[in-house]
Coordinates of C-alpha atoms and ligand atoms in Angstrom, one line a residue:
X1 CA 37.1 -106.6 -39.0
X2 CA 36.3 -107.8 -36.0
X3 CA 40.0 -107.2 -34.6
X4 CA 39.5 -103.3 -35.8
X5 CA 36.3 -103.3 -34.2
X6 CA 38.3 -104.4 -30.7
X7 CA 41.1 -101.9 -31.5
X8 CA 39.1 -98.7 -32.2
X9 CA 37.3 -99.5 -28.8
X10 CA 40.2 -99.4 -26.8
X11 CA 41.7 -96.4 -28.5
X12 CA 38.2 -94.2 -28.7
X13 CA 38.0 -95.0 -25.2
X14 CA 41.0 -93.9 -24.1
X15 CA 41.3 -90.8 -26.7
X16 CA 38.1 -89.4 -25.4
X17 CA 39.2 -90.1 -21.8
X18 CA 42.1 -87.9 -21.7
X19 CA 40.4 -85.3 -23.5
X20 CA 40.6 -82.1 -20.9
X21 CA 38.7 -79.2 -23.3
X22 CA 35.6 -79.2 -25.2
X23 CA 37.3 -78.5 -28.3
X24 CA 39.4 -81.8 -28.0
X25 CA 36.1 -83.4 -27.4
X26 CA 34.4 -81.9 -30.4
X27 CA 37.6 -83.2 -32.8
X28 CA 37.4 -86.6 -31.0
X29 CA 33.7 -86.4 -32.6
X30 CA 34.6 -85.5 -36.0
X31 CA 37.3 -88.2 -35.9
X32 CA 35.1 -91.4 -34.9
X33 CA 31.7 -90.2 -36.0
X34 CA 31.6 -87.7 -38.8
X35 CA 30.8 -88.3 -42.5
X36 CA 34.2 -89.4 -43.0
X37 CA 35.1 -90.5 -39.5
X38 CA 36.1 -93.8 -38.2
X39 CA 33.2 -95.4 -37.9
X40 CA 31.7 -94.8 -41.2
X41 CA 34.9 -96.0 -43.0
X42 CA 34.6 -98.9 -41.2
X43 CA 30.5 -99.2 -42.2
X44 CA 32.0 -98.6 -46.0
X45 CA 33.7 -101.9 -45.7
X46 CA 30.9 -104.2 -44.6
X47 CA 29.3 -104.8 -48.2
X48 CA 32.5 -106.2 -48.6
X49 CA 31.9 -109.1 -45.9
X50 CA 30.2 -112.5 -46.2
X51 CA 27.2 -112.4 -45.4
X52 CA 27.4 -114.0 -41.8
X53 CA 30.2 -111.8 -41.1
X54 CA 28.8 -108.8 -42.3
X55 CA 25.3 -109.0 -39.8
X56 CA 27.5 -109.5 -36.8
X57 CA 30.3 -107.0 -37.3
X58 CA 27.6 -104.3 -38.6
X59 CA 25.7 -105.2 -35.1
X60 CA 29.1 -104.4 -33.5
X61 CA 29.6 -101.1 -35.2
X62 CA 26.8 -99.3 -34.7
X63 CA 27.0 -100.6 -31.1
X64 CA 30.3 -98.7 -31.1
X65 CA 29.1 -96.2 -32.4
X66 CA 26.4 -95.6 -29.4
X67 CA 29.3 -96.4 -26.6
X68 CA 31.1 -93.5 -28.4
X69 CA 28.1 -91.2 -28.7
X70 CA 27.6 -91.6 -24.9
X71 CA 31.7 -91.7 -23.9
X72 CA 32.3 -88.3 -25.9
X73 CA 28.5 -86.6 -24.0
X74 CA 29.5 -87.9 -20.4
X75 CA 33.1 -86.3 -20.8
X76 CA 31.6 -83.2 -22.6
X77 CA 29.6 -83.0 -19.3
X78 CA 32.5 -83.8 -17.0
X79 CA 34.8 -81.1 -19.1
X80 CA 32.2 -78.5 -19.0
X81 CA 31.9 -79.3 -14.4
X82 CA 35.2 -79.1 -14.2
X83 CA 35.2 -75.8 -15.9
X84 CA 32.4 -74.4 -14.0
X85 CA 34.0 -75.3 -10.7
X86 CA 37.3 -73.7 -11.5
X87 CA 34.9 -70.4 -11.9
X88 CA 34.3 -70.8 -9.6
X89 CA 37.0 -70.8 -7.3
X90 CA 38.2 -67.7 -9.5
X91 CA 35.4 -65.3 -8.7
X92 CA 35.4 -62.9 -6.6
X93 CA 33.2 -64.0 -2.9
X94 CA 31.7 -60.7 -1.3
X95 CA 30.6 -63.1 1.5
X96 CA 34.1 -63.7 2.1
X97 CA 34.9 -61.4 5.5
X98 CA 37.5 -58.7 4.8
X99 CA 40.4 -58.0 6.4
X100 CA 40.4 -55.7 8.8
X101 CA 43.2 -52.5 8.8
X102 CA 44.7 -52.4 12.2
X103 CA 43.3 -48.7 13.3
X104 CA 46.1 -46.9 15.7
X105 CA 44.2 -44.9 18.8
X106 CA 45.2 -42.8 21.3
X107 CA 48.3 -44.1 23.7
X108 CA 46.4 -44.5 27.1
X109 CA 49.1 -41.7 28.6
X110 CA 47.9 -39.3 26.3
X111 CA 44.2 -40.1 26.9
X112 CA 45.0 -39.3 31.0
X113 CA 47.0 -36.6 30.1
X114 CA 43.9 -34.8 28.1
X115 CA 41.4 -35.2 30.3
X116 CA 44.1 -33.9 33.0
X117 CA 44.8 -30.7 30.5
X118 CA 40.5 -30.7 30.2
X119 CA 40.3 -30.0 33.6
X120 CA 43.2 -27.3 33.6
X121 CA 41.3 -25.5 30.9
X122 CA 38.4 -25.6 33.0
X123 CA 40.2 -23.5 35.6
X124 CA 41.5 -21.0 33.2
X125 CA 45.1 -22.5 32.9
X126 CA 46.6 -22.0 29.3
X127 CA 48.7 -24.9 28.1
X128 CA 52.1 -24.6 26.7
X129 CA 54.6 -26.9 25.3
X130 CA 58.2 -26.9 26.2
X131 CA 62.1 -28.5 24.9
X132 CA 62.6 -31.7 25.8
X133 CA 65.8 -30.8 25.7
X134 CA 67.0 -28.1 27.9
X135 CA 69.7 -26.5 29.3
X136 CA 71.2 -26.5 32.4
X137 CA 70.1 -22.8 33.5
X138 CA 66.3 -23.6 33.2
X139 CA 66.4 -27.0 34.8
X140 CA 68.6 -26.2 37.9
X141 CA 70.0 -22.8 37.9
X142 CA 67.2 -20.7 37.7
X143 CA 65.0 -23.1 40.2
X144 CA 67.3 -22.3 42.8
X145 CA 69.2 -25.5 42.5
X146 CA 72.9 -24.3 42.1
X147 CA 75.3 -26.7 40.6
X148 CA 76.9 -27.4 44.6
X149 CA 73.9 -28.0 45.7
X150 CA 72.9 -31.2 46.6
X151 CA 69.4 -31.4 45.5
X152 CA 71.0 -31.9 41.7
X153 CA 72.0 -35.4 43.2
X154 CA 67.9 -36.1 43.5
X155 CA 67.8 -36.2 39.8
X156 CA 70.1 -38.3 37.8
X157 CA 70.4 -36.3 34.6
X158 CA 71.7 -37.8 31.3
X159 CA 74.1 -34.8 30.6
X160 CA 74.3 -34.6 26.3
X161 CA 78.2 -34.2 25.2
X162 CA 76.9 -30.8 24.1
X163 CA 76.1 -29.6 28.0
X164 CA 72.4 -29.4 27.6
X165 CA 70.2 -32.2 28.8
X166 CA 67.1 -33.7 28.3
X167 CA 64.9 -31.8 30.9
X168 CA 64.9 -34.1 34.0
X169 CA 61.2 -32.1 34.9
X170 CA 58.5 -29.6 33.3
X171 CA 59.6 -27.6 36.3
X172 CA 62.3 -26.6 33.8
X173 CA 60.0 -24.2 32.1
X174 CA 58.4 -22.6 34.8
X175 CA 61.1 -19.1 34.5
X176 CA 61.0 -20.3 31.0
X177 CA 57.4 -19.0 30.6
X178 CA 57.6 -16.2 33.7
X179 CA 60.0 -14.2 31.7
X180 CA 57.8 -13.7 28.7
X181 CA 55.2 -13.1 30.9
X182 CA 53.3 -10.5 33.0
X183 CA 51.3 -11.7 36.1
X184 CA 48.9 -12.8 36.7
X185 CA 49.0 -16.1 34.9
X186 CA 48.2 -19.5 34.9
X187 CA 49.9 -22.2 32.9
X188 CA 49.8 -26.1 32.6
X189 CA 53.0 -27.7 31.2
X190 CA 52.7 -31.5 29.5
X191 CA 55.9 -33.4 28.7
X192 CA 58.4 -35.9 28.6
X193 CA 61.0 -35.8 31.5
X194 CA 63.8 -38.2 31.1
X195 CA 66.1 -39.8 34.4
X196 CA 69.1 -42.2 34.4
X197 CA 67.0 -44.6 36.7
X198 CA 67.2 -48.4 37.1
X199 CA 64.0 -48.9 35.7
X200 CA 61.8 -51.7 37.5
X201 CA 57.6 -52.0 37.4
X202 CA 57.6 -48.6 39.3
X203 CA 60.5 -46.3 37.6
X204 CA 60.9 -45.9 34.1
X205 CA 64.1 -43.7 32.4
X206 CA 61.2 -41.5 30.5
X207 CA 58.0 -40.5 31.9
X208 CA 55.4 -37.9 31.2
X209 CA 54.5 -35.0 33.7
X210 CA 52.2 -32.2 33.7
X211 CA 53.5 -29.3 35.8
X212 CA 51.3 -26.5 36.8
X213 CA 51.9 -22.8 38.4
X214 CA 49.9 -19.5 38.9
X215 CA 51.4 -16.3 39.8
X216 CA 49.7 -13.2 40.8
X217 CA 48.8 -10.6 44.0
X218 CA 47.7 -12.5 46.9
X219 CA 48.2 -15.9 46.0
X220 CA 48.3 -18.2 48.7
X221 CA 48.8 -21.5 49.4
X222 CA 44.7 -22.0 50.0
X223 CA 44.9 -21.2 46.7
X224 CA 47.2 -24.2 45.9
X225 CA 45.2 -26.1 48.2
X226 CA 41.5 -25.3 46.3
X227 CA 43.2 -25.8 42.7
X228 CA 44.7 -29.5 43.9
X229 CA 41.5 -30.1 45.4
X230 CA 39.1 -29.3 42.2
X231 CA 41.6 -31.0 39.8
X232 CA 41.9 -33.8 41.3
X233 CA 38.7 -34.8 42.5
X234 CA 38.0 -34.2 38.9
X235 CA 40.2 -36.8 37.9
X236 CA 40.3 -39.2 40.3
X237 CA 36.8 -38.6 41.6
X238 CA 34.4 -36.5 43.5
X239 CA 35.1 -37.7 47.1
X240 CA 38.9 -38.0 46.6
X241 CA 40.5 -36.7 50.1
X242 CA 43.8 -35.1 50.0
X243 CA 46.7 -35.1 52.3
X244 CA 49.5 -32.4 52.8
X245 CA 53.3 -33.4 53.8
X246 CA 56.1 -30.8 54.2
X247 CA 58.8 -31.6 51.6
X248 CA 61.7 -30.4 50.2
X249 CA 62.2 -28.7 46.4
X250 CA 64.3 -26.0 46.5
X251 CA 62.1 -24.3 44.1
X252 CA 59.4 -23.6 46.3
X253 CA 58.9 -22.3 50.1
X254 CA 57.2 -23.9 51.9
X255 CA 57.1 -27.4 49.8
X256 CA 54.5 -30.1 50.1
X257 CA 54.4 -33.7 49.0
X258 CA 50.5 -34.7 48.6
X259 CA 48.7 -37.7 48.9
X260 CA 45.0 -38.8 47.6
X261 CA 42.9 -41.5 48.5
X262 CA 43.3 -44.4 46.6
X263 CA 40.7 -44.3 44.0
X264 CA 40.3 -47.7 43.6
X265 CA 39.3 -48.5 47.6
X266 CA 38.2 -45.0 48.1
X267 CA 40.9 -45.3 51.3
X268 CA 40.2 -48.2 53.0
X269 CA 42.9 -50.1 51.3
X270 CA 43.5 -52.6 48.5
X271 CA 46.5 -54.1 46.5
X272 CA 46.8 -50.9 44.4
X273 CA 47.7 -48.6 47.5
X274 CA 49.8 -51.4 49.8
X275 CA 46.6 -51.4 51.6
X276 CA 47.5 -47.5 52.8
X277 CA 44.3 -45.9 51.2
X278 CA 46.6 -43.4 50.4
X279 CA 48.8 -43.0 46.7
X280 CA 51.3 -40.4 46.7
X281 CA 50.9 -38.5 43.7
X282 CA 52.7 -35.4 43.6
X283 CA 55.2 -32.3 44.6
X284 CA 53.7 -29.0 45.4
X285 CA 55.0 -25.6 47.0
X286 CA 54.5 -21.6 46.8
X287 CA 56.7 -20.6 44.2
X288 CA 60.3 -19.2 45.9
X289 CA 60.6 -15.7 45.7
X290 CA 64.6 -16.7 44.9
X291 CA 63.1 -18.3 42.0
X292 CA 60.7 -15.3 40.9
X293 CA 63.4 -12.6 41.3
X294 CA 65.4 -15.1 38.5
X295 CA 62.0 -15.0 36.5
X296 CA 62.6 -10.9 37.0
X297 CA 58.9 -10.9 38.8
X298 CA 58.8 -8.6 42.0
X299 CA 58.7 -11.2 44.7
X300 CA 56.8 -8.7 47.3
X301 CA 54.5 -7.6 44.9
X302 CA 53.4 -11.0 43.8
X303 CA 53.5 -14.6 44.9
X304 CA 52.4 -17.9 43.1
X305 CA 52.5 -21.6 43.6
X306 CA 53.4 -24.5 41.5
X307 CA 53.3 -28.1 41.6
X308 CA 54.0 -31.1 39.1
X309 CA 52.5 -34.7 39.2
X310 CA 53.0 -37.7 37.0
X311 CA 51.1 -38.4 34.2
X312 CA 52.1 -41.8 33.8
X313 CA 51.9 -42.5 37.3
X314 CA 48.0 -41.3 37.6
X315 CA 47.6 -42.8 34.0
X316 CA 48.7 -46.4 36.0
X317 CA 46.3 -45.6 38.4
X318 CA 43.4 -44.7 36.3
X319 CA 44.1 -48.4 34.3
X320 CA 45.3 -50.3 37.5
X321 CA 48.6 -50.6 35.5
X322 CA 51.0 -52.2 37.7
X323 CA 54.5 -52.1 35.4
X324 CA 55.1 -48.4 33.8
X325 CA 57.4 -50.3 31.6
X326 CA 54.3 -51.7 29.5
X327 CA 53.6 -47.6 28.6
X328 CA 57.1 -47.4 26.2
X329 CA 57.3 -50.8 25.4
X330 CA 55.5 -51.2 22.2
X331 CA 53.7 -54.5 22.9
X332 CA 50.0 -53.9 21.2
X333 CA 48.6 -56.7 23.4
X334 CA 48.5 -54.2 26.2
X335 CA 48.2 -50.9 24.3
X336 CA 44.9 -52.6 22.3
X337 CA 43.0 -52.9 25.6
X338 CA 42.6 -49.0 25.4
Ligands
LIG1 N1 59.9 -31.1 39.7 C1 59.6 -32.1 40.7 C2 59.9 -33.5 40.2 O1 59.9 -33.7 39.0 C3 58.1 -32.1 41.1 C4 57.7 -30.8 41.7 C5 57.9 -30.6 43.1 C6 57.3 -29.7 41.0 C7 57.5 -29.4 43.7 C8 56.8 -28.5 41.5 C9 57.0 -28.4 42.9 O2 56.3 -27.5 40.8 O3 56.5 -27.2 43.5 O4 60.0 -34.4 41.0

């Protein structure tokens, strides 16, 4: 008896030990202490015993019987822990921070390019959209550029196996949009303009432009003068100065390059400007009358100006961007800080 008493210790033990689910737990109970468990069977034998032996092993049993009474409760409780913690891992935790959907915005050329379009609209201009890819009429023939003349060398023009090209300036719609037009008029043209250049922190292959020309009676070039003037003051600031240098485009007569103070130092000088105050920022002219006769507009009747600057350029500017590059290249580290 005693030996069984010893054996079922070890094995109860061990039994209820490795026991992972409450319904193990609850057979493990019906085996060692139900009416016809274990432990009774082994009660059922003791009348059997001397006297002497029957006392001590009876001691023994029921002692058993309490050590498995509290084994099988502590690893109910242990089972039933477990269980709860696995929950609750499982469930769902609103306090756990979402994750957040990368939101696109607007590409920081775009953004100058609207508010330079805004202030177009405030002066009456109407906004039009031209190919980006053109032929070589509209972007040299038309604008007075013939194909011996050596302006067309200014522009490095990727030439499509086709003979068109994509437009190497928004110049290219300016007859484009004369001919289905009466004057007077005034349009703004946004767009891509693409270059064979060897692209470094200042040139890029593909940049954006917005062109503008008005034609009409009496147009002059004060009249180019006043409409630089209110534009850009409105873009780059209200005490923005502006500077006038004769040029050469063979699409206007007479040309001017223009300058305005640098934004940033207001013209005293900084890194942004080479310490000149001043930041070049565009090509400007009255239309040529060679160049309205192609449009089939009367040059002696009327006259018009026109003039193009770079978006990207005024966007790099506006953002103290010093490498056009980062505008097409796609890295979000820059374009997220707009
Ligand atoms: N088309 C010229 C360029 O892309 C810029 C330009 C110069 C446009 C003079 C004009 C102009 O309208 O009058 O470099």
């Amino acid at each position: 008896m005693e030996k069984q008493i010893q054996f079922l210790r070890q094995t109860s033990q061990k039994e209820i030990n490795a026991a992972s689910v409450l319904q193990e737990i609850e057979s493990l109970r019906i085996k060692y202490l139900g009416r016809r468990g274990t432990i009774n069977k082994l009660m059922e034998k003791l009348p059997a015993l001397p006297r002497e032996e029957r006392i001590i092993s009876g001691k023994e049993i029921n002692e058993l019987k309490k050590e498995i009474e509290k084994a099988l409760a502590s690893r109910g409780k242990e089972v039933i822990e477990k269980k709860h913690e696995k929950q609750q891992q499982e469930t769902l935790d609103v306090t756990v921070p979402g994750i957040r959907p990368q939101i696109g915005h607007i590409h920081p050329v775009t953004q100058a390019t609207t508010e330079i379009l805004e202030a177009f609209t405030e002066l009456g201009y109407e906004i039009i959209e031209g190919p980006d890819v053109e032929n070589d009429h509209y972007n040299f023939e038309v604008l007075n550029i013939p194909k011996t003349h050596p302006a067309r060398d200014l522009q490095d023009t990727f030439w499509l196996t086709n003979g068109l090209l994509p437009r190497t300036h928004t110049s290219a719609m300016q007859v484009r949009v004369m001919e289905q037009r009466k004057p007077p008029f005034k349009i703004a043209v946004p767009g891509w303009v693409y270059r064979q250049e060897r692209e470094d922190a200042t040139h890029a292959s593909s940049f954006h432009q917005v062109e503008g020309f008005a034609v009409g009676e009496h147009i002059s070039f004060a009249h180019l003068k006043g409409t630089l003037f209110t534009l850009l003051r409105k873009v780059l600031g209200d005490e923005t100065k502006l500077k006038f240098r004769a040029s050469y485009f063979p699409y206007v007569e007479p040309c001017a390059e223009v300058s305005a103070t640098c934004p940033h130092c207001k013209g005293r000088g900084c890194d942004i400007c080479k310490q000149s105050g001043w930041i070049e920022i565009l090509g400007s002219g009255m239309i040529h009358p060679v160049v309205l006769k192609n449009a089939g507009i009367d040059p002696k009747k009327y006259s018009g100006f026109a003039f193009a600057f770079g978006s990207t350029r005024l966007a790099m500017l506006k953002y103290k961007i010093n490498d056009i590059r980062l505008f097409t290249g796609g890295d979000l580290r820059f374009l997220e800080q707009f």
